[in-house]
Amino acid sequence: MNSEAVAFYNSKATLPSAHKRIKQFVDDDQTLIGRVSVFNPKVLISDSGSGALFYCVDERQASTKDRKTGKIVKTPDKPDNVIQYRTRLDKTSQGVWKLTSVNVVPGACSR
């Protein structure tokens, strides 16, 4: 959960939510299986140098699997499971783009 890579690419503002998401899978002893499609990326760079990245994620062909019991819970085939991520990134003095905000909008993308 306290991976150096996760901390390297997340700001102080987004790191707690990244840790929370990872911790949820670890605590529940779950893993993702199946297929997740990422599509329709859009990148914008402002005059101030910050960046915005919008992209869509289709989770409808993915499932979670309990690693102890083997029980699989399929993701429902609903429009809300095609999600748009709206992110802001800022470049560090080392030239690394760090995530500074994330807004998740279920059902905002269509396939």
JSON list of C-alpha atoms in Angstrom, two decimals:
[
{"chain": "A", "resi": 1, "resn": "MET", "atom": "CA", "xyz": [0.00, 0.00, 0.00]},
{"chain": "A", "resi": 2, "resn": "ASN", "atom": "CA", "xyz": [2.81, 2.39, 0.78]},
{"chain": "A", "resi": 3, "resn": "SER", "atom": "CA", "xyz": [4.51, 1.79, -2.55]},
{"chain": "A", "resi": 4, "resn": "GLU", "atom": "CA", "xyz": [7.22, 4.22, -3.59]},
{"chain": "A", "resi": 5, "resn": "ALA", "atom": "CA", "xyz": [5.76, 4.25, -7.11]},
{"chain": "A", "resi": 6, "resn": "VAL", "atom": "CA", "xyz": [2.30, 5.23, -5.87]},
{"chain": "A", "resi": 7, "resn": "ALA", "atom": "CA", "xyz": [3.82, 8.06, -3.81]},
{"chain": "A", "resi": 8, "resn": "PHE", "atom": "CA", "xyz": [6.08, 9.12, -6.68]},
{"chain": "A", "resi": 9, "resn": "TYR", "atom": "CA", "xyz": [3.19, 9.77, -9.09]},
{"chain": "A", "resi": 10, "resn": "ASN", "atom": "CA", "xyz": [0.64, 11.14, -6.61]},
{"chain": "A", "resi": 11, "resn": "SER", "atom": "CA", "xyz": [0.62, 14.48, -4.81]},
{"chain": "A", "resi": 12, "resn": "LYS", "atom": "CA", "xyz": [-0.16, 14.92, -1.12]},
{"chain": "A", "resi": 13, "resn": "ALA", "atom": "CA", "xyz": [-3.74, 15.67, -2.20]},
{"chain": "A", "resi": 14, "resn": "THR", "atom": "CA", "xyz": [-4.32, 12.42, -4.11]},
{"chain": "A", "resi": 15, "resn": "LEU", "atom": "CA", "xyz": [-2.11, 9.99, -2.19]},
{"chain": "A", "resi": 16, "resn": "PRO", "atom": "CA", "xyz": [-4.63, 9.26, 0.60]},
{"chain": "A", "resi": 17, "resn": "SER", "atom": "CA", "xyz": [-7.34, 8.21, -1.86]},
{"chain": "A", "resi": 18, "resn": "ALA", "atom": "CA", "xyz": [-4.86, 6.04, -3.79]},
{"chain": "A", "resi": 19, "resn": "HIS", "atom": "CA", "xyz": [-3.82, 4.33, -0.54]},
{"chain": "A", "resi": 20, "resn": "LYS", "atom": "CA", "xyz": [-7.47, 3.89, 0.48]},
{"chain": "A", "resi": 21, "resn": "ARG", "atom": "CA", "xyz": [-8.34, 2.18, -2.82]},
{"chain": "A", "resi": 22, "resn": "ILE", "atom": "CA", "xyz": [-5.36, -0.17, -2.63]},
{"chain": "A", "resi": 23, "resn": "LYS", "atom": "CA", "xyz": [-6.02, -0.91, 1.07]},
{"chain": "A", "resi": 24, "resn": "GLN", "atom": "CA", "xyz": [-9.61, -1.87, 0.27]},
{"chain": "A", "resi": 25, "resn": "PHE", "atom": "CA", "xyz": [-8.45, -4.62, -2.10]},
{"chain": "A", "resi": 26, "resn": "VAL", "atom": "CA", "xyz": [-5.74, -5.81, 0.31]},
{"chain": "A", "resi": 27, "resn": "ASP", "atom": "CA", "xyz": [-8.05, -5.87, 3.35]},
{"chain": "A", "resi": 28, "resn": "ASP", "atom": "CA", "xyz": [-10.80, -7.68, 1.42]},
{"chain": "A", "resi": 29, "resn": "ASP", "atom": "CA", "xyz": [-8.20, -10.06, -0.09]},
{"chain": "A", "resi": 30, "resn": "GLN", "atom": "CA", "xyz": [-9.57, -9.38, -3.57]},
{"chain": "A", "resi": 31, "resn": "THR", "atom": "CA", "xyz": [-8.07, -9.11, -7.01]},
{"chain": "A", "resi": 32, "resn": "LEU", "atom": "CA", "xyz": [-9.42, -7.81, -10.30]},
{"chain": "A", "resi": 33, "resn": "ILE", "atom": "CA", "xyz": [-9.94, -10.28, -13.11]},
{"chain": "A", "resi": 34, "resn": "GLY", "atom": "CA", "xyz": [-11.37, -10.01, -16.60]},
{"chain": "A", "resi": 35, "resn": "ARG", "atom": "CA", "xyz": [-11.02, -7.11, -18.97]},
{"chain": "A", "resi": 36, "resn": "VAL", "atom": "CA", "xyz": [-11.00, -3.37, -18.35]},
{"chain": "A", "resi": 37, "resn": "SER", "atom": "CA", "xyz": [-10.89, -1.15, -21.44]},
{"chain": "A", "resi": 38, "resn": "VAL", "atom": "CA", "xyz": [-9.43, 2.35, -21.37]},
{"chain": "A", "resi": 39, "resn": "PHE", "atom": "CA", "xyz": [-10.40, 4.63, -24.26]},
{"chain": "A", "resi": 40, "resn": "ASN", "atom": "CA", "xyz": [-10.99, 8.17, -25.49]},
{"chain": "A", "resi": 41, "resn": "PRO", "atom": "CA", "xyz": [-8.04, 9.94, -23.83]},
{"chain": "A", "resi": 42, "resn": "LYS", "atom": "CA", "xyz": [-7.91, 13.72, -24.05]},
{"chain": "A", "resi": 43, "resn": "VAL", "atom": "CA", "xyz": [-4.92, 15.76, -22.90]},
{"chain": "A", "resi": 44, "resn": "LEU", "atom": "CA", "xyz": [-4.85, 19.50, -22.36]},
{"chain": "A", "resi": 45, "resn": "ILE", "atom": "CA", "xyz": [-1.85, 21.54, -21.22]},
{"chain": "A", "resi": 46, "resn": "SER", "atom": "CA", "xyz": [-2.61, 25.00, -19.82]},
{"chain": "A", "resi": 47, "resn": "ASP", "atom": "CA", "xyz": [-0.48, 28.09, -20.31]},
{"chain": "A", "resi": 48, "resn": "SER", "atom": "CA", "xyz": [0.54, 27.76, -16.65]},
{"chain": "A", "resi": 49, "resn": "GLY", "atom": "CA", "xyz": [2.00, 24.31, -17.39]},
{"chain": "A", "resi": 50, "resn": "SER", "atom": "CA", "xyz": [-0.52, 22.14, -15.57]},
{"chain": "A", "resi": 51, "resn": "GLY", "atom": "CA", "xyz": [-2.15, 19.32, -17.44]},
{"chain": "A", "resi": 52, "resn": "ALA", "atom": "CA", "xyz": [-5.60, 17.81, -17.62]},
{"chain": "A", "resi": 53, "resn": "LEU", "atom": "CA", "xyz": [-6.14, 14.20, -18.66]},
{"chain": "A", "resi": 54, "resn": "PHE", "atom": "CA", "xyz": [-9.63, 12.88, -19.32]},
{"chain": "A", "resi": 55, "resn": "TYR", "atom": "CA", "xyz": [-10.14, 9.21, -20.15]},
{"chain": "A", "resi": 56, "resn": "CYS", "atom": "CA", "xyz": [-12.86, 6.59, -20.06]},
{"chain": "A", "resi": 57, "resn": "VAL", "atom": "CA", "xyz": [-12.74, 3.18, -18.39]},
{"chain": "A", "resi": 58, "resn": "ASP", "atom": "CA", "xyz": [-15.19, 0.39, -19.23]},
{"chain": "A", "resi": 59, "resn": "GLU", "atom": "CA", "xyz": [-15.33, -1.99, -16.27]},
{"chain": "A", "resi": 60, "resn": "ARG", "atom": "CA", "xyz": [-18.32, -4.05, -17.43]},
{"chain": "A", "resi": 61, "resn": "GLN", "atom": "CA", "xyz": [-16.22, -7.08, -18.44]},
{"chain": "A", "resi": 62, "resn": "ALA", "atom": "CA", "xyz": [-14.28, -7.13, -15.18]},
{"chain": "A", "resi": 63, "resn": "SER", "atom": "CA", "xyz": [-14.96, -8.90, -11.91]},
{"chain": "A", "resi": 64, "resn": "THR", "atom": "CA", "xyz": [-13.51, -9.11, -8.43]},
{"chain": "A", "resi": 65, "resn": "LYS", "atom": "CA", "xyz": [-12.27, -12.42, -7.11]},
{"chain": "A", "resi": 66, "resn": "ASP", "atom": "CA", "xyz": [-11.86, -13.33, -3.46]},
{"chain": "A", "resi": 67, "resn": "ARG", "atom": "CA", "xyz": [-8.39, -14.87, -3.26]},
{"chain": "A", "resi": 68, "resn": "LYS", "atom": "CA", "xyz": [-9.28, -17.14, -0.32]},
{"chain": "A", "resi": 69, "resn": "THR", "atom": "CA", "xyz": [-12.66, -18.50, -1.42]},
{"chain": "A", "resi": 70, "resn": "GLY", "atom": "CA", "xyz": [-12.36, -18.11, -5.17]},
{"chain": "A", "resi": 71, "resn": "LYS", "atom": "CA", "xyz": [-15.79, -16.42, -5.24]},
{"chain": "A", "resi": 72, "resn": "ILE", "atom": "CA", "xyz": [-16.20, -14.12, -8.24]},
{"chain": "A", "resi": 73, "resn": "VAL", "atom": "CA", "xyz": [-18.45, -11.06, -8.27]},
{"chain": "A", "resi": 74, "resn": "LYS", "atom": "CA", "xyz": [-19.14, -9.84, -11.80]},
{"chain": "A", "resi": 75, "resn": "THR", "atom": "CA", "xyz": [-19.37, -6.12, -12.46]},
{"chain": "A", "resi": 76, "resn": "PRO", "atom": "CA", "xyz": [-22.92, -5.28, -13.59]},
{"chain": "A", "resi": 77, "resn": "ASP", "atom": "CA", "xyz": [-23.39, -4.43, -17.27]},
{"chain": "A", "resi": 78, "resn": "LYS", "atom": "CA", "xyz": [-24.74, -0.93, -16.54]},
{"chain": "A", "resi": 79, "resn": "PRO", "atom": "CA", "xyz": [-23.88, 2.46, -18.06]},
{"chain": "A", "resi": 80, "resn": "ASP", "atom": "CA", "xyz": [-22.58, 3.65, -14.67]},
{"chain": "A", "resi": 81, "resn": "ASN", "atom": "CA", "xyz": [-19.72, 1.16, -15.01]},
{"chain": "A", "resi": 82, "resn": "VAL", "atom": "CA", "xyz": [-18.33, 3.08, -17.97]},
{"chain": "A", "resi": 83, "resn": "ILE", "atom": "CA", "xyz": [-16.53, 5.76, -16.02]},
{"chain": "A", "resi": 84, "resn": "GLN", "atom": "CA", "xyz": [-14.84, 8.99, -16.98]},
{"chain": "A", "resi": 85, "resn": "TYR", "atom": "CA", "xyz": [-11.75, 10.00, -15.02]},
{"chain": "A", "resi": 86, "resn": "ARG", "atom": "CA", "xyz": [-11.01, 13.73, -15.01]},
{"chain": "A", "resi": 87, "resn": "THR", "atom": "CA", "xyz": [-7.53, 14.32, -13.67]},
{"chain": "A", "resi": 88, "resn": "ARG", "atom": "CA", "xyz": [-5.20, 17.23, -13.16]},
{"chain": "A", "resi": 89, "resn": "LEU", "atom": "CA", "xyz": [-1.44, 16.82, -13.20]},
{"chain": "A", "resi": 90, "resn": "ASP", "atom": "CA", "xyz": [1.38, 19.20, -12.37]},
{"chain": "A", "resi": 91, "resn": "LYS", "atom": "CA", "xyz": [4.97, 18.79, -13.44]},
{"chain": "A", "resi": 92, "resn": "THR", "atom": "CA", "xyz": [7.58, 18.64, -10.67]},
{"chain": "A", "resi": 93, "resn": "SER", "atom": "CA", "xyz": [10.98, 20.34, -10.82]},
{"chain": "A", "resi": 94, "resn": "GLN", "atom": "CA", "xyz": [12.35, 16.89, -11.82]},
{"chain": "A", "resi": 95, "resn": "GLY", "atom": "CA", "xyz": [10.02, 16.86, -14.86]},
{"chain": "A", "resi": 96, "resn": "VAL", "atom": "CA", "xyz": [7.66, 14.21, -13.44]},
{"chain": "A", "resi": 97, "resn": "TRP", "atom": "CA", "xyz": [3.90, 14.60, -13.92]},
{"chain": "A", "resi": 98, "resn": "LYS", "atom": "CA", "xyz": [2.17, 14.10, -10.55]},
{"chain": "A", "resi": 99, "resn": "LEU", "atom": "CA", "xyz": [-1.53, 13.57, -10.10]},
{"chain": "A", "resi": 100, "resn": "THR", "atom": "CA", "xyz": [-2.97, 16.50, -8.12]},
{"chain": "A", "resi": 101, "resn": "SER", "atom": "CA", "xyz": [-6.71, 15.86, -8.43]},
{"chain": "A", "resi": 102, "resn": "VAL", "atom": "CA", "xyz": [-9.09, 13.16, -9.65]},
{"chain": "A", "resi": 103, "resn": "ASN", "atom": "CA", "xyz": [-12.78, 13.41, -10.35]},
{"chain": "A", "resi": 104, "resn": "VAL", "atom": "CA", "xyz": [-14.58, 10.16, -11.18]},
{"chain": "A", "resi": 105, "resn": "VAL", "atom": "CA", "xyz": [-17.84, 10.43, -13.12]},
{"chain": "A", "resi": 106, "resn": "PRO", "atom": "CA", "xyz": [-19.78, 7.14, -13.46]},
{"chain": "A", "resi": 107, "resn": "GLY", "atom": "CA", "xyz": [-21.77, 6.86, -16.67]},
{"chain": "A", "resi": 108, "resn": "ALA", "atom": "CA", "xyz": [-20.11, 9.87, -18.31]},
{"chain": "A", "resi": 109, "resn": "CYS", "atom": "CA", "xyz": [-18.77, 7.85, -21.25]},
{"chain": "A", "resi": 110, "resn": "SER", "atom": "CA", "xyz": [-20.61, 5.80, -23.83]},
{"chain": "A", "resi": 111, "resn": "ARG", "atom": "CA", "xyz": [-19.43, 2.84, -25.83]}
]
